[in-house]
XYZ file of C-alpha atoms in Angstrom:
459
model
C -29.555 98.570 151.592
C -27.924 101.847 150.695
C -27.548 104.750 153.116
C -29.745 106.863 150.805
C -32.788 104.685 151.533
C -32.297 105.057 155.298
C -31.874 108.833 154.973
C -34.971 109.249 152.800
C -37.035 107.143 155.192
C -36.001 109.383 158.111
C -36.654 112.546 156.053
C -40.175 111.469 155.071
C -40.865 110.602 158.728
C -39.672 114.035 159.911
C -41.523 115.975 157.226
C -44.768 114.241 158.189
C -44.198 115.414 161.760
C -43.610 118.978 160.505
C -46.896 118.915 158.563
C -48.663 117.541 161.640
C -47.181 120.375 163.730
C -48.385 122.975 161.214
C -51.941 121.598 160.880
C -52.187 121.237 164.656
C -51.234 124.894 165.009
C -53.961 125.806 162.498
C -56.485 123.634 164.381
C -57.468 122.345 160.969
C -59.581 119.233 160.486
C -56.920 118.116 158.006
C -55.014 116.900 161.076
C -57.085 113.721 160.544
C -55.689 113.383 157.022
C -52.102 113.694 158.179
C -52.412 111.551 161.312
C -53.835 108.777 159.119
C -51.073 109.171 156.494
C -48.521 109.146 159.296
C -49.938 105.879 160.641
C -50.558 104.203 157.273
C -47.459 105.274 155.360
C -44.784 107.032 157.400
C -44.536 104.637 160.365
C -44.721 101.442 158.241
C -41.998 102.803 155.932
C -39.669 103.407 158.893
C -40.528 99.980 160.283
C -39.889 98.129 157.028
C -36.688 100.094 156.290
C -34.997 99.675 159.667
C -36.408 96.443 161.062
C -37.609 94.174 158.257
C -35.929 95.516 155.113
C -37.769 96.227 151.897
C -37.307 93.175 149.730
C -40.419 92.861 147.553
C -39.129 95.260 144.888
C -35.875 96.832 143.777
C -34.292 99.328 146.168
C -34.743 102.065 143.551
C -38.524 101.594 143.855
C -38.530 102.496 147.557
C -36.148 105.410 146.973
C -38.391 106.778 144.214
C -41.498 106.317 146.399
C -40.032 108.333 149.269
C -38.680 111.049 146.961
C -42.201 111.538 145.582
C -43.710 111.611 149.090
C -41.132 114.120 150.365
C -41.706 116.398 147.356
C -45.482 116.091 147.827
C -45.253 117.120 151.497
C -42.880 120.008 150.749
C -45.071 121.405 147.950
C -48.141 120.975 150.173
C -46.519 122.920 153.016
C -45.250 125.754 150.810
C -48.641 126.125 149.113
C -50.502 126.045 152.443
C -48.285 128.749 153.936
C -48.686 130.972 150.844
C -52.483 130.725 150.499
C -53.482 130.280 154.146
C -53.084 133.776 155.574
C -56.085 133.741 157.907
C -55.205 134.231 161.579
C -58.686 133.308 162.782
C -59.218 130.147 164.800
C -61.205 127.662 162.740
C -63.316 126.262 165.560
C -64.871 127.405 168.760
C -63.489 125.448 171.644
C -66.002 122.658 172.314
C -66.120 123.514 176.035
C -67.324 127.028 175.136
C -69.673 125.628 172.508
C -71.101 123.177 175.054
C -71.868 126.037 177.464
C -73.568 128.043 174.703
C -75.693 125.088 173.654
C -76.754 124.233 177.210
C -77.711 127.873 177.883
C -79.788 127.961 174.687
C -81.369 124.592 175.530
C -82.541 125.881 178.963
C -83.801 129.262 177.733
C -85.229 128.482 174.289
C -88.280 126.196 173.948
C -87.721 125.923 170.212
C -84.251 124.562 170.822
C -85.721 121.920 173.130
C -88.421 120.993 170.597
C -85.756 120.746 167.903
C -83.707 118.439 170.104
C -86.543 116.088 171.071
C -88.040 115.944 167.552
C -84.559 114.992 166.267
C -84.395 112.255 168.909
C -87.838 110.871 167.955
C -86.936 111.091 164.255
C -83.709 109.083 164.661
C -85.089 106.489 167.092
C -88.169 105.986 164.886
C -86.054 105.244 161.817
C -83.738 102.974 163.795
C -86.781 101.110 165.140
C -88.214 100.689 161.631
C -84.846 99.392 160.406
C -84.676 96.879 163.274
C -88.289 95.846 162.569
C -87.388 95.294 158.910
C -84.495 92.995 159.892
C -86.701 91.035 162.322
C -89.614 90.862 159.842
C -87.319 89.178 157.309
C -86.563 86.446 159.853
C -82.922 87.429 160.412
C -81.472 88.219 163.819
C -78.989 85.657 165.122
C -78.286 84.321 161.618
C -77.764 87.748 160.050
C -74.456 88.154 158.181
C -72.905 90.638 155.768
C -74.057 88.718 152.683
C -77.679 88.643 153.877
C -77.536 92.324 154.859
C -76.240 93.249 151.400
C -78.839 91.035 149.720
C -81.653 92.660 151.709
C -80.441 96.088 150.591
C -80.186 95.091 146.926
C -83.561 93.305 146.873
C -85.552 95.796 148.941
C -88.634 97.076 147.108
C -91.292 99.730 147.533
C -91.305 101.665 150.784
C -88.469 99.540 152.216
C -86.208 100.528 149.311
C -86.984 104.229 149.736
C -86.582 103.859 153.496
C -83.191 102.213 153.173
C -81.861 105.018 150.981
C -83.256 107.573 153.423
C -81.779 105.633 156.332
C -78.223 106.372 155.103
C -78.998 110.084 155.392
C -80.561 109.572 158.830
C -77.437 107.796 160.073
C -75.245 110.742 159.043
C -77.598 113.019 160.942
C -77.576 110.605 163.903
C -73.794 110.900 164.246
C -74.107 114.700 164.306
C -76.932 114.399 166.861
C -74.761 112.147 169.058
C -72.090 114.869 169.171
C -74.812 117.398 170.000
C -76.079 115.236 172.906
C -72.553 114.914 174.259
C -72.069 118.683 174.134
C -75.410 119.135 175.926
C -74.355 116.430 178.429
C -77.513 114.400 177.745
C -75.663 111.135 178.215
C -78.750 108.914 178.601
C -80.008 110.084 175.206
C -76.509 109.534 173.769
C -76.675 105.969 175.067
C -80.147 105.335 173.580
C -79.156 106.565 170.111
C -75.809 104.743 170.246
C -77.439 101.489 171.339
C -80.021 101.450 168.549
C -77.409 102.469 165.976
C -74.876 99.865 167.152
C -77.510 97.128 166.870
C -77.929 97.937 163.189
C -74.164 98.084 162.638
C -73.868 94.698 164.371
C -76.351 93.169 161.932
C -75.009 94.848 158.770
C -71.235 94.563 159.473
C -70.717 97.807 157.554
C -67.205 99.000 158.456
C -67.442 102.363 156.706
C -70.614 103.213 158.629
C -68.698 102.842 161.915
C -66.131 105.503 161.016
C -68.282 108.619 161.683
C -69.225 107.206 165.085
C -65.553 106.754 166.008
C -64.794 110.265 164.692
C -67.441 111.759 167.013
C -65.378 110.788 170.042
C -62.022 111.683 168.451
C -63.114 115.231 167.552
C -64.742 115.672 170.962
C -61.389 114.852 172.534
C -59.186 116.803 170.115
C -61.208 120.045 170.058
C -61.845 120.225 173.807
C -59.556 122.862 175.289
C -57.795 125.930 173.948
C -54.296 124.518 173.828
C -53.148 124.632 170.208
C -49.767 122.945 170.670
C -50.958 120.043 172.792
C -48.903 117.141 171.442
C -50.453 114.849 174.023
C -53.698 115.224 172.094
C -52.016 114.283 168.826
C -50.387 111.281 170.496
C -53.631 110.156 172.125
C -55.436 110.900 168.868
C -53.098 108.481 167.091
C -53.784 105.851 169.760
C -57.545 106.310 169.348
C -57.160 106.173 165.538
C -55.216 102.911 165.808
C -57.912 101.522 168.123
C -60.498 102.675 165.583
C -58.644 100.852 162.781
C -58.539 97.759 164.973
C -62.305 97.930 165.633
C -63.082 98.431 161.945
C -60.905 95.453 160.999
C -62.433 93.372 163.765
C -65.766 94.009 162.063
C -64.216 92.706 158.854
C -63.082 89.553 160.655
C -66.586 89.098 162.051
C -68.031 89.627 158.588
C -65.889 86.794 157.247
C -66.737 84.484 160.181
C -70.425 84.572 159.281
C -73.632 85.195 161.228
C -74.028 86.582 164.747
C -74.530 83.020 166.018
C -71.263 81.945 164.308
C -69.399 84.870 165.890
C -70.739 83.957 169.335
C -69.553 80.364 168.841
C -66.168 81.664 167.643
C -65.720 83.686 170.854
C -66.478 80.593 172.937
C -63.897 78.484 171.109
C -60.714 78.388 173.274
C -58.554 77.278 170.320
C -59.012 80.440 168.257
C -58.472 84.147 168.965
C -60.387 86.888 167.190
C -57.768 89.366 168.496
C -54.837 87.607 166.790
C -56.865 87.091 163.621
C -57.661 90.817 163.500
C -53.960 91.709 163.871
C -53.151 89.290 161.065
C -55.677 91.041 158.805
C -54.176 94.459 159.583
C -50.508 93.579 159.059
C -50.836 91.161 156.125
C -52.639 91.020 152.815
C -54.585 94.244 152.218
C -54.599 95.401 155.829
C -54.530 99.120 156.624
C -50.808 99.113 157.427
C -49.849 97.324 154.204
C -51.809 99.449 151.713
C -48.620 101.288 150.718
C -47.340 98.053 149.137
C -49.661 98.721 146.194
C -48.037 102.168 145.821
C -44.609 100.492 145.590
C -46.022 97.985 143.096
C -47.357 100.717 140.785
C -43.943 102.436 140.834
C -42.125 99.161 140.115
C -44.330 98.673 137.032
C -43.951 102.310 135.945
C -47.749 102.812 135.997
C -48.177 100.655 132.888
C -51.755 99.598 133.537
C -55.073 100.290 131.852
C -56.472 103.798 132.578
C -53.483 104.748 134.773
C -51.979 108.236 134.450
C -55.230 109.779 133.181
C -56.362 111.642 136.326
C -59.618 109.660 136.404
C -60.121 110.206 140.143
C -59.963 113.987 139.704
C -62.229 113.993 136.651
C -64.776 112.084 138.753
C -64.373 114.609 141.602
C -65.093 117.527 139.245
C -68.244 115.728 138.037
C -69.167 114.457 141.525
C -72.779 115.782 141.659
C -73.549 114.313 138.201
C -74.538 110.608 138.027
C -72.348 108.595 135.660
C -75.403 107.712 133.529
C -76.145 111.425 132.910
C -72.558 112.534 132.237
C -72.688 111.744 128.484
C -69.586 109.589 128.818
C -67.493 112.315 130.457
C -67.421 110.656 133.884
C -65.189 107.551 133.934
C -65.843 104.477 136.061
C -64.483 104.291 139.592
C -60.692 104.331 139.237
C -60.422 102.147 142.361
C -61.735 99.300 140.172
C -58.793 99.764 137.785
C -56.334 99.812 140.693
C -57.833 96.573 142.037
C -57.448 94.968 138.609
C -53.799 96.076 138.426
C -52.905 95.041 141.993
C -54.595 91.632 141.911
C -54.141 90.931 138.198
C -57.880 90.426 137.635
C -58.585 91.660 134.121
C -62.360 91.091 134.109
C -62.987 92.836 137.451
C -66.065 95.092 137.516
C -66.813 95.502 141.219
C -63.662 94.987 143.330
C -61.964 98.192 144.514
C -58.491 98.906 145.885
C -57.259 101.940 147.843
C -53.429 102.282 148.021
C -53.292 105.325 150.381
C -53.500 108.897 149.080
C -49.919 108.668 147.811
C -50.584 105.503 145.821
C -53.747 106.958 144.321
C -51.951 110.181 143.354
C -49.151 108.233 141.645
C -51.617 105.953 139.833
C -53.484 109.028 138.559
C -50.551 111.277 137.677
C -47.359 109.203 137.444
C -44.195 111.264 137.947
C -46.368 114.424 138.156
C -47.818 113.070 141.410
C -46.074 115.641 143.724
C -47.808 118.494 141.871
C -51.178 117.211 143.096
C -50.089 118.562 146.494
C -51.168 121.987 145.203
C -54.711 120.654 144.665
C -54.878 119.104 148.150
C -53.470 122.220 149.788
C -56.151 124.376 148.127
C -58.784 121.751 149.009
C -57.865 121.814 152.715
C -57.583 125.621 152.835
C -60.997 126.133 151.204
C -62.649 123.817 153.740
C -60.911 125.655 156.611
C -62.058 129.059 155.344
C -65.589 127.767 154.820
C -65.698 126.600 158.439
C -64.470 129.938 159.827
C -67.543 131.689 158.418
C -70.157 129.166 159.520
C -72.255 128.911 162.673
C -72.123 126.049 165.074
C -74.597 123.727 163.276
C -72.267 123.594 160.290
C -69.248 123.321 162.561
C -70.732 120.304 164.351
C -71.837 118.782 161.032
C -68.457 119.163 159.413
C -66.544 118.087 162.517
C -68.088 114.644 162.060
C -68.385 114.312 158.276
C -65.160 116.026 157.178
C -62.990 114.241 159.755
C -64.375 110.928 158.416
C -63.741 112.131 154.871
C -60.095 112.989 155.574
C -59.411 109.556 157.092
C -60.858 107.851 154.005
C -58.906 110.177 151.669
C -55.661 109.274 153.452
C -56.579 105.613 152.969
C -56.919 106.298 149.233
C -60.718 106.089 148.929
C -60.803 109.633 147.552
C -63.980 109.708 145.469
C -66.043 107.689 147.948
C -64.851 109.912 150.796
C -65.804 113.140 149.018
C -69.126 111.733 147.781
C -70.094 110.539 151.283
C -69.192 113.927 152.768
C -71.088 115.824 150.046
C -74.188 113.631 150.404
C -73.950 113.734 154.195
C -73.725 117.536 154.365
C -76.604 118.083 151.924
C -78.886 115.470 153.497
C -78.089 116.623 157.059
C -78.883 120.213 156.135
C -82.202 119.144 154.561
C -83.137 117.119 157.659
C -82.017 119.963 159.943
C -84.131 122.494 158.011
C -87.156 120.185 158.084
C -86.924 119.564 161.847
C -86.287 123.268 162.536
C -89.466 124.212 160.650
C -91.374 121.471 162.435
C -90.140 122.708 165.831
C -91.194 126.264 164.966
C -94.658 125.028 163.906
C -95.097 123.056 167.148
C -94.254 126.126 169.225
C -96.699 128.246 167.212
C -99.482 125.691 167.662
C -98.970 125.512 171.422
C -99.547 129.296 171.592
C -96.648 130.022 173.864
C -95.392 133.593 174.103
C -93.346 134.598 171.120
C -89.677 133.683 171.017
C -87.014 134.398 168.479
C -86.926 131.880 165.651
C -84.622 128.966 166.195
C -81.341 129.762 164.535
C -78.656 127.178 164.992
C -76.683 128.516 162.066
C -75.607 131.925 163.261
C -75.438 131.660 167.027
C -71.744 131.528 167.753
């Protein structure tokens, strides 16, 4: 391999570290985006360049890929510095926030009613979901296929309940962070246990991500130190562990039912640990997703619907269902990328996510680095929005936006933004409903008057 390829690989590695340093200084949630890109693209590129050697495609393909990535990062940094002039800290330190919440919990009955009604609300829905699974005759023989079939074939109240349950689970992850800040660890355990049971029977990997993010953000935003590289390092370790857990769920999903998984663990001739590592490092594992990016470059983006910015058209029309868009909203571009990567021309459901860089190139071709301007504005707008909001929104977005950034880095851009949008709206609706209910309960009990519960503006 030429010296140029080695140099470019080192440069892209260093520029990712510079971006990480900048976003860490800003205490921006986009640190999750860049840590994930660093793990999924930057480190594998160094590894393949210096230890394995890129040999799937021509050397010019890897050179072009790194040139695009370097330009993207440089344009992103320049744009961020120009438009991000705020000197305000984005988040309250979670230690301070925890003290404020515990003080309010002790001195405000409405806060306590809000907390316990939220707990009952979440546990009730989790119990109903568990009852639904048991009532269908599936516990030990539940697998991903059955779970998906139950969702697709649910009717009547169960169908409405299942759609509502997705919103409840988003709220549950926010509530878990709230319980941790209030140091109500027994309640944290109860909610986690009931939620994990449902995850264990549905094998839904994406649903696990917000739960993992709860503990990552709790760790990262505890303390005032803005240049704490130990936190970034440990954050990467936790992210890698999170990726491992999510892929272990995928392995379990492919093994079969809960009973099959139990039998698999008891088999001394097989190892679920080694099988999980094999999934991660081969095929379409998280650390090999960039191979699709190289493939698109090697083929000069000559695939159906490539180079038409379909992902970004869908983002602009995100609140509008495809059926009501009068043909303006294209189908999920991830379906087209799957068809191109796997050579399946009649694909209608399979999706492929080639990291943010691969998705940008597939959408824009050689104009891909210019999309850095869009992502810089996107990150800055979210940061500025957070500065102005009270702690309910901060807690909400800590969980949902961190999950969104990880999925964006993976390349699941539309799904990530849609989940975050739906999660924020539904969580706010649930929060408003429970707040009103808590206020009504206090009024009915005829306690002395207190100030209305206001989780939004108490900072």
